[in-house]
GROMACS .gro file of C-alpha atoms in nm:
model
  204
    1UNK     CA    1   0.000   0.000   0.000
    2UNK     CA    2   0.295   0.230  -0.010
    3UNK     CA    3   0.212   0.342  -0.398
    4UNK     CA    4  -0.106   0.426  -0.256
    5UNK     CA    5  -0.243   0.759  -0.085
    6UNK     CA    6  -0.581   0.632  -0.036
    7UNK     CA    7  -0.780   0.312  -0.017
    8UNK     CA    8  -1.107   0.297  -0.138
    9UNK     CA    9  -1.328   0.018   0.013
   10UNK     CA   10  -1.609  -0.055  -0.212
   11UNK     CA   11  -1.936  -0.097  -0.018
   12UNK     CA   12  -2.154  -0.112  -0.308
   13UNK     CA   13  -2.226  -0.483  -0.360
   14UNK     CA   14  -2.332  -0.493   0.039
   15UNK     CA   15  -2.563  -0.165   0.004
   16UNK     CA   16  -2.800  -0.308  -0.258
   17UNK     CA   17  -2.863  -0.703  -0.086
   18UNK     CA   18  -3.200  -0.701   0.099
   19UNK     CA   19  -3.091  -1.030   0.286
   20UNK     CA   20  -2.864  -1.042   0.511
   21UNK     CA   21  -2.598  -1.307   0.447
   22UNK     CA   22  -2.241  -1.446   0.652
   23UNK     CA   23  -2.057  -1.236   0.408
   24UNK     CA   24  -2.230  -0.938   0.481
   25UNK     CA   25  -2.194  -1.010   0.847
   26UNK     CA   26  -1.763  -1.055   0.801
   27UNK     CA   27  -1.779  -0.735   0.587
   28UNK     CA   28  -1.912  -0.527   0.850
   29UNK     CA   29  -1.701  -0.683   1.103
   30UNK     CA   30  -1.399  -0.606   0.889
   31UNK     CA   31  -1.481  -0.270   0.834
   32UNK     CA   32  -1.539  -0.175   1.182
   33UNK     CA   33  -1.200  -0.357   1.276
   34UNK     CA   34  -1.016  -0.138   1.001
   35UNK     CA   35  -1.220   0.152   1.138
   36UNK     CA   36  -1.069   0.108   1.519
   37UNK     CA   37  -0.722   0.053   1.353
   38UNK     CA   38  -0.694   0.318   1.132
   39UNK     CA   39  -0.672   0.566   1.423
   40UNK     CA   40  -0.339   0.438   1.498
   41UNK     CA   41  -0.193   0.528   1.112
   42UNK     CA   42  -0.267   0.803   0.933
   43UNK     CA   43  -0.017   0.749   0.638
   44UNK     CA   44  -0.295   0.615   0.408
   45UNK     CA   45  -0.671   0.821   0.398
   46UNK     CA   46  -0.910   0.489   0.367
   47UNK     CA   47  -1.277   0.613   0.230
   48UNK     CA   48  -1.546   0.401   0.224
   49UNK     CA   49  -1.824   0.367  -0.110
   50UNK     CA   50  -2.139   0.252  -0.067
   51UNK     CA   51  -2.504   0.386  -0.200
   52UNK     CA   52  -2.671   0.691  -0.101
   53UNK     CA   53  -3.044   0.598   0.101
   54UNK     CA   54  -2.994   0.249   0.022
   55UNK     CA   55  -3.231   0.083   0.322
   56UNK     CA   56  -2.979  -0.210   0.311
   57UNK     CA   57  -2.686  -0.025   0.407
   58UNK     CA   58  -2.512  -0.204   0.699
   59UNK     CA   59  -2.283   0.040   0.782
   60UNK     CA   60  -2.417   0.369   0.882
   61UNK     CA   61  -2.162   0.672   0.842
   62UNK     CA   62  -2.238   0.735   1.229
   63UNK     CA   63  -2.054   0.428   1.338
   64UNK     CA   64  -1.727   0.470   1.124
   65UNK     CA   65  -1.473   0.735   1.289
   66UNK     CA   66  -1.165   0.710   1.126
   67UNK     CA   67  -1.269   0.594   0.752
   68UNK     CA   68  -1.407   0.873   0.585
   69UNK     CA   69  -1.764   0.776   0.381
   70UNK     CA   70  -1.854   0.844  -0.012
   71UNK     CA   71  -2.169   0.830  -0.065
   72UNK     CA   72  -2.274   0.766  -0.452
   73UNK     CA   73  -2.614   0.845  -0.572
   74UNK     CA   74  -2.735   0.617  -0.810
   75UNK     CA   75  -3.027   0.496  -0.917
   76UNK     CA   76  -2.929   0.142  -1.072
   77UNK     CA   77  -2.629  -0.036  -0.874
   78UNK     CA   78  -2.515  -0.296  -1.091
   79UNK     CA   79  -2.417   0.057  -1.351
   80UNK     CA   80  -2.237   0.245  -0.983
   81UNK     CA   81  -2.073  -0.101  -0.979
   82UNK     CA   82  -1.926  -0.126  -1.358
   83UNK     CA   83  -1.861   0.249  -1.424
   84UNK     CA   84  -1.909   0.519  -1.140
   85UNK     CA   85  -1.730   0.328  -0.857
   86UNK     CA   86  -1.402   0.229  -1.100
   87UNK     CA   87  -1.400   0.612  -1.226
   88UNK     CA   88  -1.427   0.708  -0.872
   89UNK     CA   89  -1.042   0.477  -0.785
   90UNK     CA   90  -0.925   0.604  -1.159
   91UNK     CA   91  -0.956   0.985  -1.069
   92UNK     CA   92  -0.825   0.962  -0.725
   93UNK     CA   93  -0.570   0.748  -0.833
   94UNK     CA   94  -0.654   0.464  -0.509
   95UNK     CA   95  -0.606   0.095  -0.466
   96UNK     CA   96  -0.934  -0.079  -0.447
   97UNK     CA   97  -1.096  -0.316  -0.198
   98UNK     CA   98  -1.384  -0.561  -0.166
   99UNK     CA   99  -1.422  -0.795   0.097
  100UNK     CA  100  -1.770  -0.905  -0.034
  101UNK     CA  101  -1.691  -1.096  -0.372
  102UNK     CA  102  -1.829  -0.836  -0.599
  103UNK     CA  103  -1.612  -0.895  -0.909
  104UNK     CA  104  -1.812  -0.666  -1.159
  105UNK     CA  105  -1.600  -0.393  -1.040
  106UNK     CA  106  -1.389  -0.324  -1.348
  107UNK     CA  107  -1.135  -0.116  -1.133
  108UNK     CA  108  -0.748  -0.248  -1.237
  109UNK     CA  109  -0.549  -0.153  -0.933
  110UNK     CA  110  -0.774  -0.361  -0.672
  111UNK     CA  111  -0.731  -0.633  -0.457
  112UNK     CA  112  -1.097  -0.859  -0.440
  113UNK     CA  113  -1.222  -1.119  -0.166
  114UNK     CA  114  -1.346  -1.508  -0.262
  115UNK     CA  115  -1.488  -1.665  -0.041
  116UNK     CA  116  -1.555  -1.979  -0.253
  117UNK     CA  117  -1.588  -2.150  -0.584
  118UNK     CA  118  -1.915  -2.299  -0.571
  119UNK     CA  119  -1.999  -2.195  -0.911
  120UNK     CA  120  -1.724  -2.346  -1.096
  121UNK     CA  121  -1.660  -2.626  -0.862
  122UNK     CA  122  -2.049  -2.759  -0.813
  123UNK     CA  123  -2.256  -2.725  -1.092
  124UNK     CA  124  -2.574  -2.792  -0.993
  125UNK     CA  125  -2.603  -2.494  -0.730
  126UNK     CA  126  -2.600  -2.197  -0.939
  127UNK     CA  127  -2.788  -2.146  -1.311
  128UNK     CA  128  -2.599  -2.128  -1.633
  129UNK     CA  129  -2.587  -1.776  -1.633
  130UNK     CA  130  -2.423  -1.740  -1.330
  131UNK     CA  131  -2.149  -1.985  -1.366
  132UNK     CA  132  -2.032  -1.832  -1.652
  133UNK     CA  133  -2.041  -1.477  -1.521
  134UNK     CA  134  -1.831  -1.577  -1.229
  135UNK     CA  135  -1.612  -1.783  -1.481
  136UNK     CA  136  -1.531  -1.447  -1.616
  137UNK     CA  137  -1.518  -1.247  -1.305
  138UNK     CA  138  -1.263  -1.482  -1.185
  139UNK     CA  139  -1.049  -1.469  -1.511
  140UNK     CA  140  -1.033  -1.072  -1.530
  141UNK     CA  141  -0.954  -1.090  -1.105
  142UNK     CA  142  -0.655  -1.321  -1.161
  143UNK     CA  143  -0.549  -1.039  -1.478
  144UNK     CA  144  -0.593  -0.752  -1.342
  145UNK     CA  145  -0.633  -0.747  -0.945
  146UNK     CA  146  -0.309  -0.704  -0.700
  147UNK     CA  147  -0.411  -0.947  -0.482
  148UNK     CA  148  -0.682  -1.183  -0.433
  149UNK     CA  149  -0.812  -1.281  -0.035
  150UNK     CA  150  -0.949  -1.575   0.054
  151UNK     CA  151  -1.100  -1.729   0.390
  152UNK     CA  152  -0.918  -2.066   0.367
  153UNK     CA  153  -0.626  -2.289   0.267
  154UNK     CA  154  -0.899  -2.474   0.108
  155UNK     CA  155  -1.027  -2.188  -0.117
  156UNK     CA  156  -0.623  -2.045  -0.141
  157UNK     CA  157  -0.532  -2.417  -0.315
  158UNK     CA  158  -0.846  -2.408  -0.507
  159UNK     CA  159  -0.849  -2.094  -0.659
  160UNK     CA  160  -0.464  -2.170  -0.757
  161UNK     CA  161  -0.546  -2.534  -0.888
  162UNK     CA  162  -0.868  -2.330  -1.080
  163UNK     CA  163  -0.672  -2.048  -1.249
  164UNK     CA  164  -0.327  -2.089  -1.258
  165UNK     CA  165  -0.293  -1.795  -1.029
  166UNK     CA  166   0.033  -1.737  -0.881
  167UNK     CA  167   0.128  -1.851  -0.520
  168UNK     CA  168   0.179  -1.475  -0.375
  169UNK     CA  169  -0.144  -1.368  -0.551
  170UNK     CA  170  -0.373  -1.559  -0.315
  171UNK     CA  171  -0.356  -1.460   0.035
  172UNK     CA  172  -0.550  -1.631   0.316
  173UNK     CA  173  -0.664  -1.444   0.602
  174UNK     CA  174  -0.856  -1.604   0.892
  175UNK     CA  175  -1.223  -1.452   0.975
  176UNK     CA  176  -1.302  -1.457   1.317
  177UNK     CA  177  -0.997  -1.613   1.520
  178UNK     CA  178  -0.997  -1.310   1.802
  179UNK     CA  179  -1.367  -1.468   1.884
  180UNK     CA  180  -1.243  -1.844   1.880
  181UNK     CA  181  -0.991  -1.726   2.144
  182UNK     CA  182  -1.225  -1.555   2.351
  183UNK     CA  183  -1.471  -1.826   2.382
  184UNK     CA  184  -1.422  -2.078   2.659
  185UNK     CA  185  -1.422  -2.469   2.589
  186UNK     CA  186  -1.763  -2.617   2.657
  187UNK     CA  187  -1.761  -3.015   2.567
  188UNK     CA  188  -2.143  -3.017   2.680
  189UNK     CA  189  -2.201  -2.987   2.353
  190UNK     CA  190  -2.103  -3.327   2.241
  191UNK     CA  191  -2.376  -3.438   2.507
  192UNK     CA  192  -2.671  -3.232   2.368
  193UNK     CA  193  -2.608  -3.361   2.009
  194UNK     CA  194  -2.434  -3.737   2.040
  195UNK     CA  195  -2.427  -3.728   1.651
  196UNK     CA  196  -2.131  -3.486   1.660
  197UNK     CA  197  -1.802  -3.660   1.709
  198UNK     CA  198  -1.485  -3.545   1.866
  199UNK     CA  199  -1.252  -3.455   1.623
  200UNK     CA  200  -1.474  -3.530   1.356
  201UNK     CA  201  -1.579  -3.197   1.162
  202UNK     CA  202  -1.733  -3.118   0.780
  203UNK     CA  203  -1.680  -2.839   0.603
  204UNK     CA  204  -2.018  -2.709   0.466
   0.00000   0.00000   0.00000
């Protein structure tokens, strides 16, 4: 991030979902962690896009202190998504970033969050159209993003085996581990629900 002046998180995919999902839940966790730390460095201005009175906003400007908010006023997203929010990076010259998997975002200097390959992996999830719009979204990301995040080793060695992406292009980072520490053992659990075994876990 030393090229870089300013960070532009892009919000916009989040602002426009009327259900509330698990990555909308890590995005606003993320945010509001990035928020607290950016208090302690203020080499790099970090702004935050997302869509003017969209009711499915789930950050409100109130509760961000230290990341300055854009708002964009648009009428149709998926157009703030393709043009406005990638002229928005191009004039101010910013690295941009997504933690919420919204690859339509055409901006070149970015760095973009997976959080799986369902569509490419398991067919019969996702329609036609879908697949292959993520099939693209994925080949342009490897092209033309800095860096590409991913929740997993699973997803890092997947998206690798996928695309042919480089090793130091795909960078895991691990949701949630401050909370794992924080919570205390309780084996009562393998009590309540006998059908869980020790040691024996699936990933869903």
């Amino acid at each position: 991030m030393a090229d870089y002046k300013e960070v532009i998180i892009n919000g916009i995919q989040i602002s426009r979902e009327a259900t509330l999902t698990g990555i909308q839940r890590v995005y606003r966790e993320i945010i509001l962690r990035i928020d607290k730390l950016k208090g302690e460095d203020t080499d790099v201005q970090i702004l935050y896009a997302f869509c003017k009175d969209s009711p499915h906003n789930i950050i409100k400007p109130h509760e961000l202190h230290n990341i300055r908010c854009i708002e964009l006023d648009v009428s149709n997203r998926h157009k703030a998504q393709l043009f406005q929010f990638p002229k928005l990076v191009k004039s101010r010259r910013a690295l941009s970033v997504s933690f919420a998997m919204d690859l339509g975002c055409r901006a070149k200097n970015q760095i973009v969050t997976i959080y799986d390959l369902r569509p490419v992996i398991y067919k019969k999830y996702d329609s036609l159209r879908f697949r292959v719009k993520f099939y693209i979204a994925m080949k342009l990301a490897k092209k033309y993003s800095k860096l590409i995040l991913t929740d997993s080793d699973y997803q890092n060695a997947a998206i690798r085996n996928y695309f042919g992406c480089k090793k130091e292009k795909v960078v895991t980072f691990y949701c949630g581990w401050e909370h794992m520490n924080s919570i205390e053992e309780d084996e009562e659990i393998f009590e309540k629900y006998p059908q869980i075994k020790k040691g024996e876990y699936f990933y869903t």
